[in-house]
Amino acid sequence: MSAMPREGDLAQEAEIVWLESTEDLDYVRQALDKVTTRRGKPRYERGGRLVGYSNLLPKARALPDSGLFVRRTFFLLPHDRPNQPGDPDGPYAVGSPLEAVDPRTIDVGKAGAKTPRSQATAEIQAASS
């Protein structure tokens, strides 16, 4: 599925599970994935690494057409800025991928958002110099 979530897509979420600390991550990519389970670590078939995922409520309904559940995954690809600290020439030295959001803005039932930190704007870069 891998679409950007909207608030209505997240109504069946029960919790967000982080597999690693997000304290030093400027952004994570978020996607909606169709999976076979409501809870537990979902299968991850992208490059890079799975950083977190959502678990659904016990009575969450599967999609009628496929019998699959829609859950969020949070991940980073190998070329993402959090994997390349201090690389001023990386592809996301400024800005971030379309599906990237600041992990500090993610909550149960709430889609994450872009922030100056996730975008690595010129003001943020100047402040950290």
mmCIF file of C-alpha atoms in Angstrom:
data_model
loop_
_atom_site.group_PDB
_atom_site.id
_atom_site.type_symbol
_atom_site.label_atom_id
_atom_site.label_comp_id
_atom_site.label_asym_id
_atom_site.label_seq_id
_atom_site.Cartn_x
_atom_site.Cartn_y
_atom_site.Cartn_z
ATOM 1 C CA MET A 1 0.000 0.000 0.000
ATOM 2 C CA SER A 2 2.671 2.436 1.121
ATOM 3 C CA ALA A 3 0.485 5.570 0.992
ATOM 4 C CA MET A 4 0.778 8.655 3.144
ATOM 5 C CA PRO A 5 -1.594 8.323 6.108
ATOM 6 C CA ARG A 6 -4.447 10.670 6.872
ATOM 7 C CA GLU A 7 -6.047 10.943 10.303
ATOM 8 C CA GLY A 8 -9.026 8.749 9.297
ATOM 9 C CA ASP A 9 -6.641 5.959 8.230
ATOM 10 C CA LEU A 10 -5.303 5.749 11.785
ATOM 11 C CA ALA A 11 -8.542 5.377 13.759
ATOM 12 C CA GLN A 12 -7.817 1.726 14.629
ATOM 13 C CA GLU A 13 -4.343 2.333 16.094
ATOM 14 C CA ALA A 14 -3.669 1.258 19.688
ATOM 15 C CA GLU A 15 0.026 2.117 20.083
ATOM 16 C CA ILE A 16 3.261 3.095 18.384
ATOM 17 C CA VAL A 17 6.237 0.797 18.961
ATOM 18 C CA TRP A 18 9.738 2.162 18.429
ATOM 19 C CA LEU A 19 12.481 -0.384 17.783
ATOM 20 C CA GLU A 20 15.182 2.190 18.477
ATOM 21 C CA SER A 21 15.461 5.591 20.049
ATOM 22 C CA THR A 22 14.233 8.426 17.840
ATOM 23 C CA GLU A 23 15.876 11.106 19.972
ATOM 24 C CA ASP A 24 18.668 11.773 17.463
ATOM 25 C CA LEU A 25 16.638 11.177 14.293
ATOM 26 C CA ASP A 26 15.662 14.327 12.406
ATOM 27 C CA TYR A 27 13.083 12.370 10.452
ATOM 28 C CA VAL A 28 11.680 8.930 9.732
ATOM 29 C CA ARG A 29 9.738 7.835 6.685
ATOM 30 C CA GLN A 30 6.167 6.754 7.413
ATOM 31 C CA ALA A 31 4.004 4.539 5.244
ATOM 32 C CA LEU A 32 0.733 2.645 5.427
ATOM 33 C CA ASP A 33 1.268 -1.034 4.748
ATOM 34 C CA LYS A 34 -1.164 -3.910 4.329
ATOM 35 C CA VAL A 35 -0.174 -6.734 6.669
ATOM 36 C CA THR A 36 -1.654 -9.984 7.964
ATOM 37 C CA THR A 37 -1.652 -9.128 11.688
ATOM 38 C CA ARG A 38 -3.014 -6.441 14.024
ATOM 39 C CA ARG A 39 -0.007 -6.501 16.356
ATOM 40 C CA GLY A 40 3.672 -7.326 16.488
ATOM 41 C CA LYS A 41 6.618 -6.513 14.293
ATOM 42 C CA PRO A 42 5.420 -6.550 10.684
ATOM 43 C CA ARG A 43 7.350 -8.078 7.821
ATOM 44 C CA TYR A 44 9.758 -5.482 6.427
ATOM 45 C CA GLU A 45 10.687 -5.745 2.761
ATOM 46 C CA ARG A 46 12.310 -2.399 1.949
ATOM 47 C CA GLY A 47 15.960 -1.439 1.877
ATOM 48 C CA GLY A 48 17.305 0.227 4.994
ATOM 49 C CA ARG A 49 15.876 -0.468 8.406
ATOM 50 C CA LEU A 50 12.575 -0.609 10.227
ATOM 51 C CA VAL A 51 12.547 1.970 13.039
ATOM 52 C CA GLY A 52 8.995 1.491 14.348
ATOM 53 C CA TYR A 53 5.450 0.420 13.622
ATOM 54 C CA SER A 54 1.883 0.734 14.875
ATOM 55 C CA ASN A 55 -0.192 -1.909 16.605
ATOM 56 C CA LEU A 56 -3.940 -1.935 16.107
ATOM 57 C CA LEU A 57 -6.833 -2.266 18.545
ATOM 58 C CA PRO A 58 -7.888 -5.873 19.274
ATOM 59 C CA LYS A 59 -11.159 -5.406 17.369
ATOM 60 C CA ALA A 60 -9.605 -3.594 14.385
ATOM 61 C CA ARG A 61 -11.273 -4.623 11.157
ATOM 62 C CA ALA A 62 -9.414 -6.028 8.171
ATOM 63 C CA LEU A 63 -9.958 -4.655 4.693
ATOM 64 C CA PRO A 64 -12.971 -6.435 3.184
ATOM 65 C CA ASP A 65 -11.347 -6.975 -0.227
ATOM 66 C CA SER A 66 -8.073 -8.524 0.980
ATOM 67 C CA GLY A 67 -8.515 -9.537 4.613
ATOM 68 C CA LEU A 68 -5.364 -7.537 5.436
ATOM 69 C CA PHE A 69 -4.893 -4.890 8.111
ATOM 70 C CA VAL A 70 -3.587 -1.380 7.436
ATOM 71 C CA ARG A 71 -0.755 -0.401 9.775
ATOM 72 C CA ARG A 72 1.926 2.257 9.781
ATOM 73 C CA THR A 73 5.601 1.486 9.495
ATOM 74 C CA PHE A 74 8.418 3.920 10.181
ATOM 75 C CA PHE A 75 11.716 3.352 8.412
ATOM 76 C CA LEU A 76 14.927 4.830 7.047
ATOM 77 C CA LEU A 77 16.628 4.057 3.751
ATOM 78 C CA PRO A 78 20.440 3.801 3.520
ATOM 79 C CA HIS A 79 20.841 7.243 1.886
ATOM 80 C CA ASP A 80 18.643 9.100 4.413
ATOM 81 C CA ARG A 81 20.185 11.959 6.388
ATOM 82 C CA PRO A 82 19.924 10.247 9.801
ATOM 83 C CA ASN A 83 22.156 7.478 8.392
ATOM 84 C CA GLN A 84 24.681 9.968 7.010
ATOM 85 C CA PRO A 85 25.441 12.385 9.876
ATOM 86 C CA GLY A 86 27.753 15.195 8.917
ATOM 87 C CA ASP A 87 27.463 14.603 5.159
ATOM 88 C CA PRO A 88 26.863 18.103 3.759
ATOM 89 C CA ASP A 89 26.573 16.732 0.221
ATOM 90 C CA GLY A 90 24.029 13.983 0.912
ATOM 91 C CA PRO A 91 20.753 13.903 -1.016
ATOM 92 C CA TYR A 92 18.827 15.280 1.975
ATOM 93 C CA ALA A 93 21.390 17.686 3.414
ATOM 94 C CA VAL A 94 18.483 20.163 3.237
ATOM 95 C CA GLY A 95 14.885 19.039 2.995
ATOM 96 C CA SER A 96 13.573 15.514 3.384
ATOM 97 C CA PRO A 97 11.734 12.861 1.371
ATOM 98 C CA LEU A 98 8.027 13.350 0.709
ATOM 99 C CA GLU A 99 6.979 10.695 3.244
ATOM 100 C CA ALA A 100 9.422 11.855 5.929
ATOM 101 C CA VAL A 101 8.138 13.345 9.185
ATOM 102 C CA ASP A 102 9.638 14.404 12.496
ATOM 103 C CA PRO A 103 9.263 11.390 14.831
ATOM 104 C CA ARG A 104 8.453 13.779 17.695
ATOM 105 C CA THR A 105 5.160 14.611 15.953
ATOM 106 C CA ILE A 106 3.978 10.989 15.651
ATOM 107 C CA ASP A 107 1.318 9.751 18.042
ATOM 108 C CA VAL A 108 -1.399 7.119 18.118
ATOM 109 C CA GLY A 109 -4.060 8.065 15.585
ATOM 110 C CA LYS A 110 -2.112 11.145 14.499
ATOM 111 C CA ALA A 111 -0.134 11.365 11.270
ATOM 112 C CA GLY A 112 3.338 12.800 11.704
ATOM 113 C CA ALA A 113 4.290 16.205 10.344
ATOM 114 C CA LYS A 114 7.236 17.959 8.798
ATOM 115 C CA THR A 115 9.046 20.448 11.040
ATOM 116 C CA PRO A 116 12.045 22.744 10.559
ATOM 117 C CA ARG A 117 14.123 19.968 12.160
ATOM 118 C CA SER A 118 12.913 17.277 9.737
ATOM 119 C CA GLN A 119 13.487 19.640 6.823
ATOM 120 C CA ALA A 120 16.997 20.679 7.953
ATOM 121 C CA THR A 121 16.223 24.225 6.951
ATOM 122 C CA ALA A 122 18.994 26.780 6.587
ATOM 123 C CA GLU A 123 18.027 28.341 9.953
ATOM 124 C CA ILE A 124 18.465 24.990 11.742
ATOM 125 C CA GLN A 125 21.812 24.361 10.022
ATOM 126 C CA ALA A 126 23.055 27.842 10.954
ATOM 127 C CA ALA A 127 22.030 27.343 14.595
ATOM 128 C CA SER A 128 23.929 24.061 14.834
ATOM 129 C CA SER A 129 27.144 25.539 13.365
#
